[in-house]
Amino acid sequence: MSEQTDVDRDAGSTRVTVLRPHRHLFMRGIIAVLALTTPVFAVIYWLTIPGPAWPYVLIAHLVVIGATVVGVASFLNTTISISADGVRERGFFGRTVHVAPGEAGAVILVQMYEGSTLDVLPQLFVASSQGRLLIRMRGQFWSLADMERVAEELDVPVTRPDEPMTLNQLRRTWPRLLYWFERLHLRP
């Protein structure tokens, strides 16, 4: 079941489907920011209002509010658009990646173990024919149905390992699909 809001719009004769991350993440983030900052700033205001330091607390509070607004805007602008021109991802930090038809060399849909648990979440990796990671969709943020839509649009055979994989197994099998910090294997 997809929690994303799909928006189809016609731009001339081109149909565009816009996929969005799970909406419940937005509410969790807002609640977490409020739960962490409200009591802290209430106490700091209470301690500083009689003295001359309260304007500094107000400035710090405004900075936190500004950072929250930027985070909200970034989340709301995170999308994956599917059209006849290919797949376009606009990431959380504003980076835009466009995968044109025929550009994807491999699509890999893996069930990954989450940390040290038996819980698994899907991850979709779209790589170029040279093996460079183009788009990564994590199950924490995107639904499996949305991953299937992207894989279907790219018209490349999808590799689906039979068994769920750990990060170590993925690191050994497809190391170039991971972020640089995930490639590091730190032994205890």
Tab-separated table of C-alpha atoms in Angstrom:
chain	number	residue	atom	x	y	z
A	1	MET	CA	0.000	0.000	0.000
A	2	SER	CA	1.498	3.294	-1.073
A	3	GLU	CA	1.295	6.287	1.236
A	4	GLN	CA	2.581	8.606	-1.456
A	5	THR	CA	0.469	11.138	-3.225
A	6	ASP	CA	0.673	10.502	-6.935
A	7	VAL	CA	0.070	13.476	-9.154
A	8	ASP	CA	-0.452	12.957	-12.844
A	9	ARG	CA	-0.380	16.009	-15.007
A	10	ASP	CA	-0.465	16.479	-18.734
A	11	ALA	CA	2.120	18.837	-20.146
A	12	GLY	CA	1.081	18.916	-23.771
A	13	SER	CA	1.216	15.238	-24.687
A	14	THR	CA	3.656	14.215	-21.939
A	15	ARG	CA	2.253	12.485	-18.880
A	16	VAL	CA	4.258	12.954	-15.657
A	17	THR	CA	3.772	10.875	-12.505
A	18	VAL	CA	5.213	12.414	-9.350
A	19	LEU	CA	6.078	10.104	-6.449
A	20	ARG	CA	6.606	11.439	-2.935
A	21	PRO	CA	8.167	9.917	0.211
A	22	HIS	CA	5.995	8.491	2.972
A	23	ARG	CA	3.955	11.326	4.489
A	24	HIS	CA	4.066	9.927	8.018
A	25	LEU	CA	7.782	10.819	8.097
A	26	PHE	CA	6.847	14.491	7.809
A	27	MET	CA	4.606	14.390	10.879
A	28	ARG	CA	7.158	12.367	12.864
A	29	GLY	CA	9.814	14.960	12.076
A	30	ILE	CA	7.637	17.900	13.104
A	31	ILE	CA	6.600	16.179	16.334
A	32	ALA	CA	10.240	15.327	17.123
A	33	VAL	CA	11.390	18.922	16.598
A	34	LEU	CA	8.577	20.272	18.780
A	35	ALA	CA	9.144	17.648	21.478
A	36	LEU	CA	12.864	18.393	21.638
A	37	THR	CA	12.919	22.158	21.314
A	38	THR	CA	9.807	23.365	23.157
A	39	PRO	CA	10.795	22.241	26.673
A	40	VAL	CA	14.428	23.273	26.186
A	41	PHE	CA	13.603	26.777	24.988
A	42	ALA	CA	10.854	27.170	27.611
A	43	VAL	CA	13.378	26.499	30.381
A	44	ILE	CA	16.052	28.713	28.816
A	45	TYR	CA	13.571	31.575	28.381
A	46	TRP	CA	12.422	31.127	31.965
A	47	LEU	CA	16.018	31.331	33.183
A	48	THR	CA	17.112	34.277	31.018
A	49	ILE	CA	14.113	36.594	30.656
A	50	PRO	CA	14.827	38.652	33.756
A	51	GLY	CA	18.419	39.205	32.575
A	52	PRO	CA	20.079	40.670	29.501
A	53	ALA	CA	20.792	37.296	27.790
A	54	TRP	CA	17.270	36.526	26.563
A	55	PRO	CA	17.761	38.185	23.116
A	56	TYR	CA	20.506	35.621	22.400
A	57	VAL	CA	18.094	32.825	23.289
A	58	LEU	CA	15.529	34.386	20.966
A	59	ILE	CA	18.103	34.471	18.137
A	60	ALA	CA	19.001	30.813	18.768
A	61	HIS	CA	15.295	29.937	18.799
A	62	LEU	CA	14.755	31.756	15.492
A	63	VAL	CA	17.714	29.881	13.975
A	64	VAL	CA	16.170	26.554	15.039
A	65	ILE	CA	12.804	27.611	13.592
A	66	GLY	CA	14.532	28.653	10.340
A	67	ALA	CA	16.352	25.318	10.095
A	68	THR	CA	13.048	23.521	10.672
A	69	VAL	CA	11.368	25.522	7.889
A	70	VAL	CA	14.239	24.670	5.520
A	71	GLY	CA	13.914	20.986	6.475
A	72	VAL	CA	10.152	21.042	5.879
A	73	ALA	CA	10.612	22.705	2.478
A	74	SER	CA	13.288	20.172	1.528
A	75	PHE	CA	11.054	17.266	2.502
A	76	LEU	CA	8.083	18.659	0.575
A	77	ASN	CA	10.263	19.178	-2.515
A	78	THR	CA	11.702	15.638	-2.483
A	79	THR	CA	10.171	13.832	-5.460
A	80	ILE	CA	10.731	11.261	-8.150
A	81	SER	CA	9.072	12.133	-11.450
A	82	ILE	CA	8.385	9.533	-14.109
A	83	SER	CA	7.706	10.597	-17.694
A	84	ALA	CA	8.501	9.640	-21.269
A	85	ASP	CA	11.768	11.595	-20.817
A	86	GLY	CA	12.896	9.186	-18.105
A	87	VAL	CA	13.087	9.330	-14.334
A	88	ARG	CA	14.057	12.480	-12.453
A	89	GLU	CA	14.883	12.479	-8.748
A	90	ARG	CA	15.000	15.629	-6.664
A	91	GLY	CA	16.663	14.653	-3.404
A	92	PHE	CA	16.296	16.083	0.073
A	93	PHE	CA	19.349	18.317	-0.299
A	94	GLY	CA	18.215	19.655	-3.684
A	95	ARG	CA	20.390	17.436	-5.874
A	96	THR	CA	18.595	16.542	-9.102
A	97	VAL	CA	19.395	13.395	-11.055
A	98	HIS	CA	17.892	12.622	-14.462
A	99	VAL	CA	18.016	9.106	-15.873
A	100	ALA	CA	17.101	9.220	-19.553
A	101	PRO	CA	15.596	6.218	-21.333
A	102	GLY	CA	18.377	3.753	-22.114
A	103	GLU	CA	20.821	5.316	-19.633
A	104	ALA	CA	20.231	2.792	-16.849
A	105	GLY	CA	22.433	-0.264	-17.129
A	106	ALA	CA	21.141	-2.159	-14.096
A	107	VAL	CA	18.214	-2.050	-11.725
A	108	ILE	CA	18.623	-3.989	-8.498
A	109	LEU	CA	15.793	-4.486	-6.001
A	110	VAL	CA	17.150	-5.900	-2.744
A	111	GLN	CA	15.460	-6.800	0.505
A	112	MET	CA	17.870	-5.474	3.143
A	113	TYR	CA	18.072	-6.384	6.817
A	114	GLU	CA	17.699	-3.326	9.010
A	115	GLY	CA	20.620	-3.107	11.404
A	116	SER	CA	20.880	-6.122	13.704
A	117	THR	CA	17.232	-7.111	13.383
A	118	LEU	CA	15.341	-9.594	11.251
A	119	ASP	CA	13.227	-6.787	9.790
A	120	VAL	CA	13.728	-6.256	6.079
A	121	LEU	CA	12.989	-3.262	3.881
A	122	PRO	CA	13.355	-3.005	0.123
A	123	GLN	CA	15.985	-0.847	-1.534
A	124	LEU	CA	16.063	-0.051	-5.230
A	125	PHE	CA	19.365	0.803	-6.902
A	126	VAL	CA	19.522	2.222	-10.413
A	127	ALA	CA	23.028	2.098	-11.846
A	128	SER	CA	24.578	3.234	-15.107
A	129	SER	CA	26.052	0.716	-17.528
A	130	GLN	CA	29.452	1.548	-15.930
A	131	GLY	CA	28.076	0.571	-12.502
A	132	ARG	CA	27.818	4.120	-11.117
A	133	LEU	CA	24.864	4.685	-8.772
A	134	LEU	CA	22.266	6.988	-10.305
A	135	ILE	CA	19.216	6.663	-8.038
A	136	ARG	CA	18.682	4.922	-4.722
A	137	MET	CA	15.270	4.433	-3.167
A	138	ARG	CA	15.135	3.207	0.432
A	139	GLY	CA	12.155	1.431	1.950
A	140	GLN	CA	12.250	3.802	4.920
A	141	PHE	CA	11.169	6.624	2.609
A	142	TRP	CA	9.553	5.050	-0.485
A	143	SER	CA	6.956	2.322	-0.903
A	144	LEU	CA	7.683	-0.921	-2.728
A	145	ALA	CA	4.964	-0.011	-5.254
A	146	ASP	CA	6.806	3.219	-6.097
A	147	MET	CA	10.072	1.310	-6.487
A	148	GLU	CA	8.333	-1.105	-8.861
A	149	ARG	CA	7.004	1.849	-10.908
A	150	VAL	CA	10.493	3.284	-11.294
A	151	ALA	CA	11.958	-0.124	-12.204
A	152	GLU	CA	9.204	-0.696	-14.775
A	153	GLU	CA	9.763	2.705	-16.376
A	154	LEU	CA	13.482	2.141	-16.915
A	155	ASP	CA	12.904	-0.908	-19.128
A	156	VAL	CA	15.955	-2.766	-17.784
A	157	PRO	CA	15.788	-6.306	-16.364
A	158	VAL	CA	15.470	-6.090	-12.601
A	159	THR	CA	17.914	-8.138	-10.512
A	160	ARG	CA	16.130	-9.490	-7.437
A	161	PRO	CA	18.289	-11.566	-5.073
A	162	ASP	CA	16.355	-14.527	-3.676
A	163	GLU	CA	17.294	-13.899	-0.051
A	164	PRO	CA	17.444	-10.689	2.006
A	165	MET	CA	20.933	-9.234	2.292
A	166	THR	CA	22.928	-7.630	5.060
A	167	LEU	CA	24.937	-4.476	4.474
A	168	ASN	CA	28.121	-6.599	4.482
A	169	GLN	CA	26.729	-8.874	1.756
A	170	LEU	CA	25.694	-5.891	-0.329
A	171	ARG	CA	29.113	-4.303	0.227
A	172	ARG	CA	30.796	-7.450	-1.133
A	173	THR	CA	28.387	-7.940	-4.059
A	174	TRP	CA	27.787	-4.373	-5.302
A	175	PRO	CA	30.138	-1.985	-3.451
A	176	ARG	CA	29.728	0.856	-5.970
A	177	LEU	CA	26.021	1.114	-5.150
A	178	LEU	CA	26.702	2.234	-1.602
A	179	TYR	CA	27.535	5.673	-0.268
A	180	TRP	CA	31.207	6.163	0.601
A	181	PHE	CA	30.609	5.839	4.337
A	182	GLU	CA	28.691	2.575	3.859
A	183	ARG	CA	31.655	1.097	1.978
A	184	LEU	CA	33.833	1.453	5.071
A	185	HIS	CA	33.953	-1.749	7.053
A	186	LEU	CA	34.835	-0.880	10.618
A	187	ARG	CA	35.744	-3.879	12.721
A	188	PRO	CA	35.039	-3.692	16.466
